[in-house]
Short mmCIF file of C-alpha atoms in Angstrom, two decimals:
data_model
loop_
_atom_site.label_atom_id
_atom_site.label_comp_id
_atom_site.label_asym_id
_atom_site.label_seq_id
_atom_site.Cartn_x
_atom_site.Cartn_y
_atom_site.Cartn_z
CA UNK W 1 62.79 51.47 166.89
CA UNK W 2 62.13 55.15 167.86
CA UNK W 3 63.23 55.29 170.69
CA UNK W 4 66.56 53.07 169.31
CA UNK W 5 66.83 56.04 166.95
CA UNK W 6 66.58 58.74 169.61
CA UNK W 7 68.94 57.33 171.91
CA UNK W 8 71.41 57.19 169.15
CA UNK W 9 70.87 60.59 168.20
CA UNK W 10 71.63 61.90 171.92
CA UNK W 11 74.66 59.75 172.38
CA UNK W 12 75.31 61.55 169.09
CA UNK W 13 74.93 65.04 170.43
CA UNK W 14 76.57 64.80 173.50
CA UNK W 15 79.91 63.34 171.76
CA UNK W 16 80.17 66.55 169.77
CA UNK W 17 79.76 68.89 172.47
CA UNK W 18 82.24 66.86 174.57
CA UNK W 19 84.56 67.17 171.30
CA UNK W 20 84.30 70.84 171.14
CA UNK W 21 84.53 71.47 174.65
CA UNK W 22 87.87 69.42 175.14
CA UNK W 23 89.42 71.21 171.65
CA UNK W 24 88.43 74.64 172.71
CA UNK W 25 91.27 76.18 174.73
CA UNK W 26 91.18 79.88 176.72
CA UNK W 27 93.10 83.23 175.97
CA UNK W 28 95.31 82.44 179.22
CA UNK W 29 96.52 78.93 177.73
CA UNK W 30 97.53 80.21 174.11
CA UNK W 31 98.57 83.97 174.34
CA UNK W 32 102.35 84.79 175.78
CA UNK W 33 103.60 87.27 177.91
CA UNK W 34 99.91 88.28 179.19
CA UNK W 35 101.29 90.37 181.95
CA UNK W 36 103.33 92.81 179.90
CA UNK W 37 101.03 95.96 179.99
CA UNK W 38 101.07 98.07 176.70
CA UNK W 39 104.28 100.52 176.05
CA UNK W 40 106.08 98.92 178.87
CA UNK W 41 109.82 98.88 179.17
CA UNK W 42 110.96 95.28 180.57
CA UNK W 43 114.74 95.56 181.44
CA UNK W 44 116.15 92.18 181.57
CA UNK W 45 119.27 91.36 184.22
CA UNK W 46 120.07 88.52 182.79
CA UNK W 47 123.16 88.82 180.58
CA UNK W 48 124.73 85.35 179.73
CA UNK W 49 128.03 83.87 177.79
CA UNK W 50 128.44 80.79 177.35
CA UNK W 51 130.76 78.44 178.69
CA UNK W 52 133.03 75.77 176.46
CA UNK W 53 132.16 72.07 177.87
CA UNK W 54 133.05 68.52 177.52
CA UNK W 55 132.54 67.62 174.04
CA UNK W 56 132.26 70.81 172.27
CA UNK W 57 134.51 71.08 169.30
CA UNK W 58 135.96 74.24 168.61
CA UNK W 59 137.68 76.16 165.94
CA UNK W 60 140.24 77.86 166.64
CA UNK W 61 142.56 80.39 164.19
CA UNK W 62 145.58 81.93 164.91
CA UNK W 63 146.92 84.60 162.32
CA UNK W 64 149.57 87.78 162.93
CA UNK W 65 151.38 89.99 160.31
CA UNK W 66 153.79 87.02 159.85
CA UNK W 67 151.46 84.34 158.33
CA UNK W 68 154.40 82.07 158.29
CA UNK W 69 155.04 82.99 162.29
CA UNK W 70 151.12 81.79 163.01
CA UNK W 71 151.34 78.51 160.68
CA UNK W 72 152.51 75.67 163.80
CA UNK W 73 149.82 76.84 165.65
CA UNK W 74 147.13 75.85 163.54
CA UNK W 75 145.78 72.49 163.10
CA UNK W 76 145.58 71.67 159.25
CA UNK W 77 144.97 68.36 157.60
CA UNK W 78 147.79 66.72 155.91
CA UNK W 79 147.66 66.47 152.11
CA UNK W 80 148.82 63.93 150.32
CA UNK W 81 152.06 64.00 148.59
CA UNK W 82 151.69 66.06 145.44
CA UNK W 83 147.91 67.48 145.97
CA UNK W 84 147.67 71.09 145.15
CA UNK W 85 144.51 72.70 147.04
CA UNK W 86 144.84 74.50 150.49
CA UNK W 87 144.57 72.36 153.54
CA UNK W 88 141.65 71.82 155.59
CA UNK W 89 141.74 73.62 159.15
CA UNK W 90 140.57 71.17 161.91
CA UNK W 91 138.87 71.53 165.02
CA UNK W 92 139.97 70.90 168.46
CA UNK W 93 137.87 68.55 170.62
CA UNK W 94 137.15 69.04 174.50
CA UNK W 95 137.90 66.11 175.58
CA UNK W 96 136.42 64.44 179.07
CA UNK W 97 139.39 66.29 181.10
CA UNK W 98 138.14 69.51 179.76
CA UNK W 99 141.23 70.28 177.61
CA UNK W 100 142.05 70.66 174.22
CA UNK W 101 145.14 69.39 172.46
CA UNK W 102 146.80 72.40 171.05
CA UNK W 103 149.66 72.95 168.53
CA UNK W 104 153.30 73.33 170.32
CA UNK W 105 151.52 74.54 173.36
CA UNK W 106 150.05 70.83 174.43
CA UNK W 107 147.19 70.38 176.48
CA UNK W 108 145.17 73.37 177.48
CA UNK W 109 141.93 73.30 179.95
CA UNK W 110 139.07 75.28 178.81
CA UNK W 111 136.26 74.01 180.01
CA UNK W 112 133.99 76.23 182.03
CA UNK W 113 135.57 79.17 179.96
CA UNK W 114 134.03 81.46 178.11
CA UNK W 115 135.16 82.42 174.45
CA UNK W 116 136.90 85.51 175.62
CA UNK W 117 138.68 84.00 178.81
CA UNK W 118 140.01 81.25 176.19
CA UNK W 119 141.52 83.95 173.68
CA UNK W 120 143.36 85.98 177.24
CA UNK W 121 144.75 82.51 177.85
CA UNK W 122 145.89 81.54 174.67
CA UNK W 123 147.66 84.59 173.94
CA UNK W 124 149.25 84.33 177.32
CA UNK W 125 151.10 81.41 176.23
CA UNK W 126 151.93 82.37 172.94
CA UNK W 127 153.54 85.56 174.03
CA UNK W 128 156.78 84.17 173.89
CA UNK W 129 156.13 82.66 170.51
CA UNK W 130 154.06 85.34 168.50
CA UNK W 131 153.81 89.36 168.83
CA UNK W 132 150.19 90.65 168.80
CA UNK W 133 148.45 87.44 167.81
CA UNK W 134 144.69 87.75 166.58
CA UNK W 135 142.58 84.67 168.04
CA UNK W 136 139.13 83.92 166.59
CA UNK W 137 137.48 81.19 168.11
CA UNK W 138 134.14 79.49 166.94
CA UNK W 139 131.81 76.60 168.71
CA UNK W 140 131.48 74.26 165.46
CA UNK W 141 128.97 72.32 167.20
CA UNK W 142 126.52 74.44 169.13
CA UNK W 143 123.10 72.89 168.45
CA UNK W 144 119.70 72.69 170.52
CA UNK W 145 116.76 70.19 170.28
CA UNK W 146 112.98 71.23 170.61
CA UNK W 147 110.61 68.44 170.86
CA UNK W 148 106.73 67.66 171.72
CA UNK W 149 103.82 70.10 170.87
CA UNK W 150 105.68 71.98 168.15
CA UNK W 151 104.89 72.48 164.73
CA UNK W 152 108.26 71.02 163.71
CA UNK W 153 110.42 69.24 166.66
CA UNK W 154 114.08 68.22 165.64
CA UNK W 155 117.47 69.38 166.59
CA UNK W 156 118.81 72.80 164.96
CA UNK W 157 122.10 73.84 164.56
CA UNK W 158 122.73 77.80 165.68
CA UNK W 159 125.04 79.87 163.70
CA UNK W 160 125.42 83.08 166.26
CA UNK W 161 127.14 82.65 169.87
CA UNK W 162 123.89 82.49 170.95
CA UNK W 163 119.96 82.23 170.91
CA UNK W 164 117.18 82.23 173.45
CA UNK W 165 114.56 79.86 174.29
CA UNK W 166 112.06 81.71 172.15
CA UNK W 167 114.58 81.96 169.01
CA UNK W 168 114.46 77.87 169.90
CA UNK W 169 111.19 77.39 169.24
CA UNK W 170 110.78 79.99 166.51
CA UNK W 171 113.07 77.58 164.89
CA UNK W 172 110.63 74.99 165.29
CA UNK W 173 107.83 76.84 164.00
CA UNK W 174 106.36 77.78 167.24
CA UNK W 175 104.11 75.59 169.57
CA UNK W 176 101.24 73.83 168.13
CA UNK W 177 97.45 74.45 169.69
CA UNK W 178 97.78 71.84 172.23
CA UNK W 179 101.12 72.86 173.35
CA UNK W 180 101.71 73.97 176.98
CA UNK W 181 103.30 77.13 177.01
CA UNK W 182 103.36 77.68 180.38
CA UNK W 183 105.30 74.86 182.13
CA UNK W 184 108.08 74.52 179.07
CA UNK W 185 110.72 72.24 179.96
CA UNK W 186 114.75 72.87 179.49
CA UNK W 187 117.14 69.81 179.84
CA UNK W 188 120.87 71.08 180.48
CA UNK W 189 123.53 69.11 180.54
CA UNK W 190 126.91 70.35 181.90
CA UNK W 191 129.61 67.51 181.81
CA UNK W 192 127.43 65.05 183.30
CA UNK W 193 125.04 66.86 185.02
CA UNK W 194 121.40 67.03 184.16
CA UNK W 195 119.52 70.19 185.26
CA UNK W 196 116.37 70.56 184.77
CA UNK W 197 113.96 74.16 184.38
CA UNK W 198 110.92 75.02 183.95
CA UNK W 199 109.84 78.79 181.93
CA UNK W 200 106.03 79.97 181.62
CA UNK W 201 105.83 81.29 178.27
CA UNK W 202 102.87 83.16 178.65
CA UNK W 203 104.87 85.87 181.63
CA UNK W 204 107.10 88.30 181.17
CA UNK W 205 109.28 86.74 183.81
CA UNK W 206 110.64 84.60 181.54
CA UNK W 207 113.29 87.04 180.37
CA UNK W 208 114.87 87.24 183.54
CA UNK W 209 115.15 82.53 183.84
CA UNK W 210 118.42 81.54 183.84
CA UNK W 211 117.83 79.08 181.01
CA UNK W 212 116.44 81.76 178.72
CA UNK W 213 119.52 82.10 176.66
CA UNK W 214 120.15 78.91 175.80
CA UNK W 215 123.53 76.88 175.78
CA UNK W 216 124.68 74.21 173.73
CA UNK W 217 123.04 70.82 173.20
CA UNK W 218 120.25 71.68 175.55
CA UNK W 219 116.90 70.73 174.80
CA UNK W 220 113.40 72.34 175.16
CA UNK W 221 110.42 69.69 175.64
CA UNK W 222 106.86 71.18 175.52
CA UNK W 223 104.18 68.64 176.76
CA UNK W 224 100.62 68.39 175.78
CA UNK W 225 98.13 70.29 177.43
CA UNK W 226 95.07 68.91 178.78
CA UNK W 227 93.22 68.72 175.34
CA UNK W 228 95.85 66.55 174.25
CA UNK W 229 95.77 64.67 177.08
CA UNK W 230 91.55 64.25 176.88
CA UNK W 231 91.61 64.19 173.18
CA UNK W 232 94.19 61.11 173.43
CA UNK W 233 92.24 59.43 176.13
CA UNK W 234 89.07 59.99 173.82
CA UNK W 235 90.29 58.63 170.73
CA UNK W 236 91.55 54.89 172.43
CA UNK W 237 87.86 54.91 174.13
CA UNK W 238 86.79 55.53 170.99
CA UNK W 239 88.28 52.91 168.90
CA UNK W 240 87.06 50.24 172.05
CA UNK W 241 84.04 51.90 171.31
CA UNK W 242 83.98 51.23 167.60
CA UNK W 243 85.13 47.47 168.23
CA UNK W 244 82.44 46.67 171.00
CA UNK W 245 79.89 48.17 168.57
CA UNK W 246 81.05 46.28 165.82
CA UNK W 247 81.12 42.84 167.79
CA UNK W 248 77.47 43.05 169.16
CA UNK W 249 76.22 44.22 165.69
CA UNK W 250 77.99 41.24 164.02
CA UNK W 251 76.68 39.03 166.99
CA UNK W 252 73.30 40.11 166.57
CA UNK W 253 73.02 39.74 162.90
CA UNK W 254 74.67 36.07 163.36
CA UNK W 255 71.65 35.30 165.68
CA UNK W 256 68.96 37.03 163.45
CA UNK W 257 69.95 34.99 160.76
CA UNK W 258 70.20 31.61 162.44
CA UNK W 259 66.50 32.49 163.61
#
């Protein structure tokens, strides 16, 4: 019975220091940008616009010091006969040729262009129509997705022209413990085409990855560290564990009591 007891407590023991070792993580796995040396200046080359693709949605306004001059080339709603309030302004779709369907002008492609290359090309064909026209242009639906080891994955909708992989996950209340910050994943798509890049968190060379400012609908995936990993592995052992244990102490008592 003793030596039952002290076997028991061992196995006991050894568990807990294997649970603290596997939940215990380093200062290189947690902290980020560990190589950026106090008071240093980090210049970043990376500038970045982004680019309109298939499926954005877009809103687009037209306006001039004639607001009756700039009316056909807005899309509005139709009311019904004898409603009072103001119109809704639509949006314009991009649809799979890369164009958009535009008021008295027809179709226009703007995919791959940026929001200022758009406004230079719409008021290039509406020079014959308008004087001066003022173009504001908005992506309606310019959203980005974080999932695994954050505090709170789901998909976010941005409200500037643009945000960074760090704003991203920010968003999503920054990387849980078990979270691998240094082999974050960022799935692009561009009209089709998957691309797929990888950012260490934890160095100062992420500033300078080309998927650090983020475009839209692209999605950041941070996978589970090793802990994770062990601490997953453990807990299914665990539960065989617990029904092995519970199967010989059932058969055991079974046979005590036939005896």
């Amino acid at each position: 019975m003793l030596r039952s007891k002290g076997i028991f407590k061992g196995v006991f023991v050894i568990g807990f220091i294997g649970a603290l070792l596997t939940s215990c993580g380093s200062k290189k796995d947690i902290v980020y940008f560990q190589d950026a040396a106090d008071y240093e200046t980090i210049v970043s080359d990376n500038s970045h616009v982004n680019t309109f693709k298939v499926d954005d949605i877009l809103r687009i306004n037209v306006s001039t010091l004639d607001p009756a001059a700039s009316v056909p080339f807005n899309l509005f709603s139709s009311m019904p006969e004898g409603a009072v309030s103001n119109p809704q302004q639509l949006d314009y779709l991009v649809d799979k040729n890369g164009e958009i369907d535009f008021p008295v002008l027809g179709k226009i492609k703007v995919v791959g262009l940026t929001p200022e290359e758009t406004k230079e090309l719409l008021r290039e064909k509406l020079k014959p129509y308008l004087k001066d026209p003022i173009i504001n242009i908005r992506l309606s639906n310019f959203t980005i997705t974080v999932l695994g080891e954050v505090n709170r994955p789901g998909t976010y909708q941005v409200n500037g022209e643009q945000i960074t992989v760090l704003e991203a996950i920010g968003l999503a209340n920054d990387l849980g413990i078990k979270g691998r910050r240094d082999n974050v994943l960022v799935i692009r798509d561009f009209n089709g085409t998957k691309v797929y890049t990888r950012v260490n968190l934890t160095s100062k060379d992420i500033l300078n990855s080309p998927v650090y400012y983020l475009t839209q609908n692209d999605v950041v995936y941070v996978e589970p560290n090793k802990s994770a990993v062990s601490q997953s592995t453990l807990d299914n052992r665990a539960g065989l564990a617990v029904s092995i244990a519970s199967l010989v102490i059932t058969t055991t008592i079974l046979l005590i009591t036939r005896n």
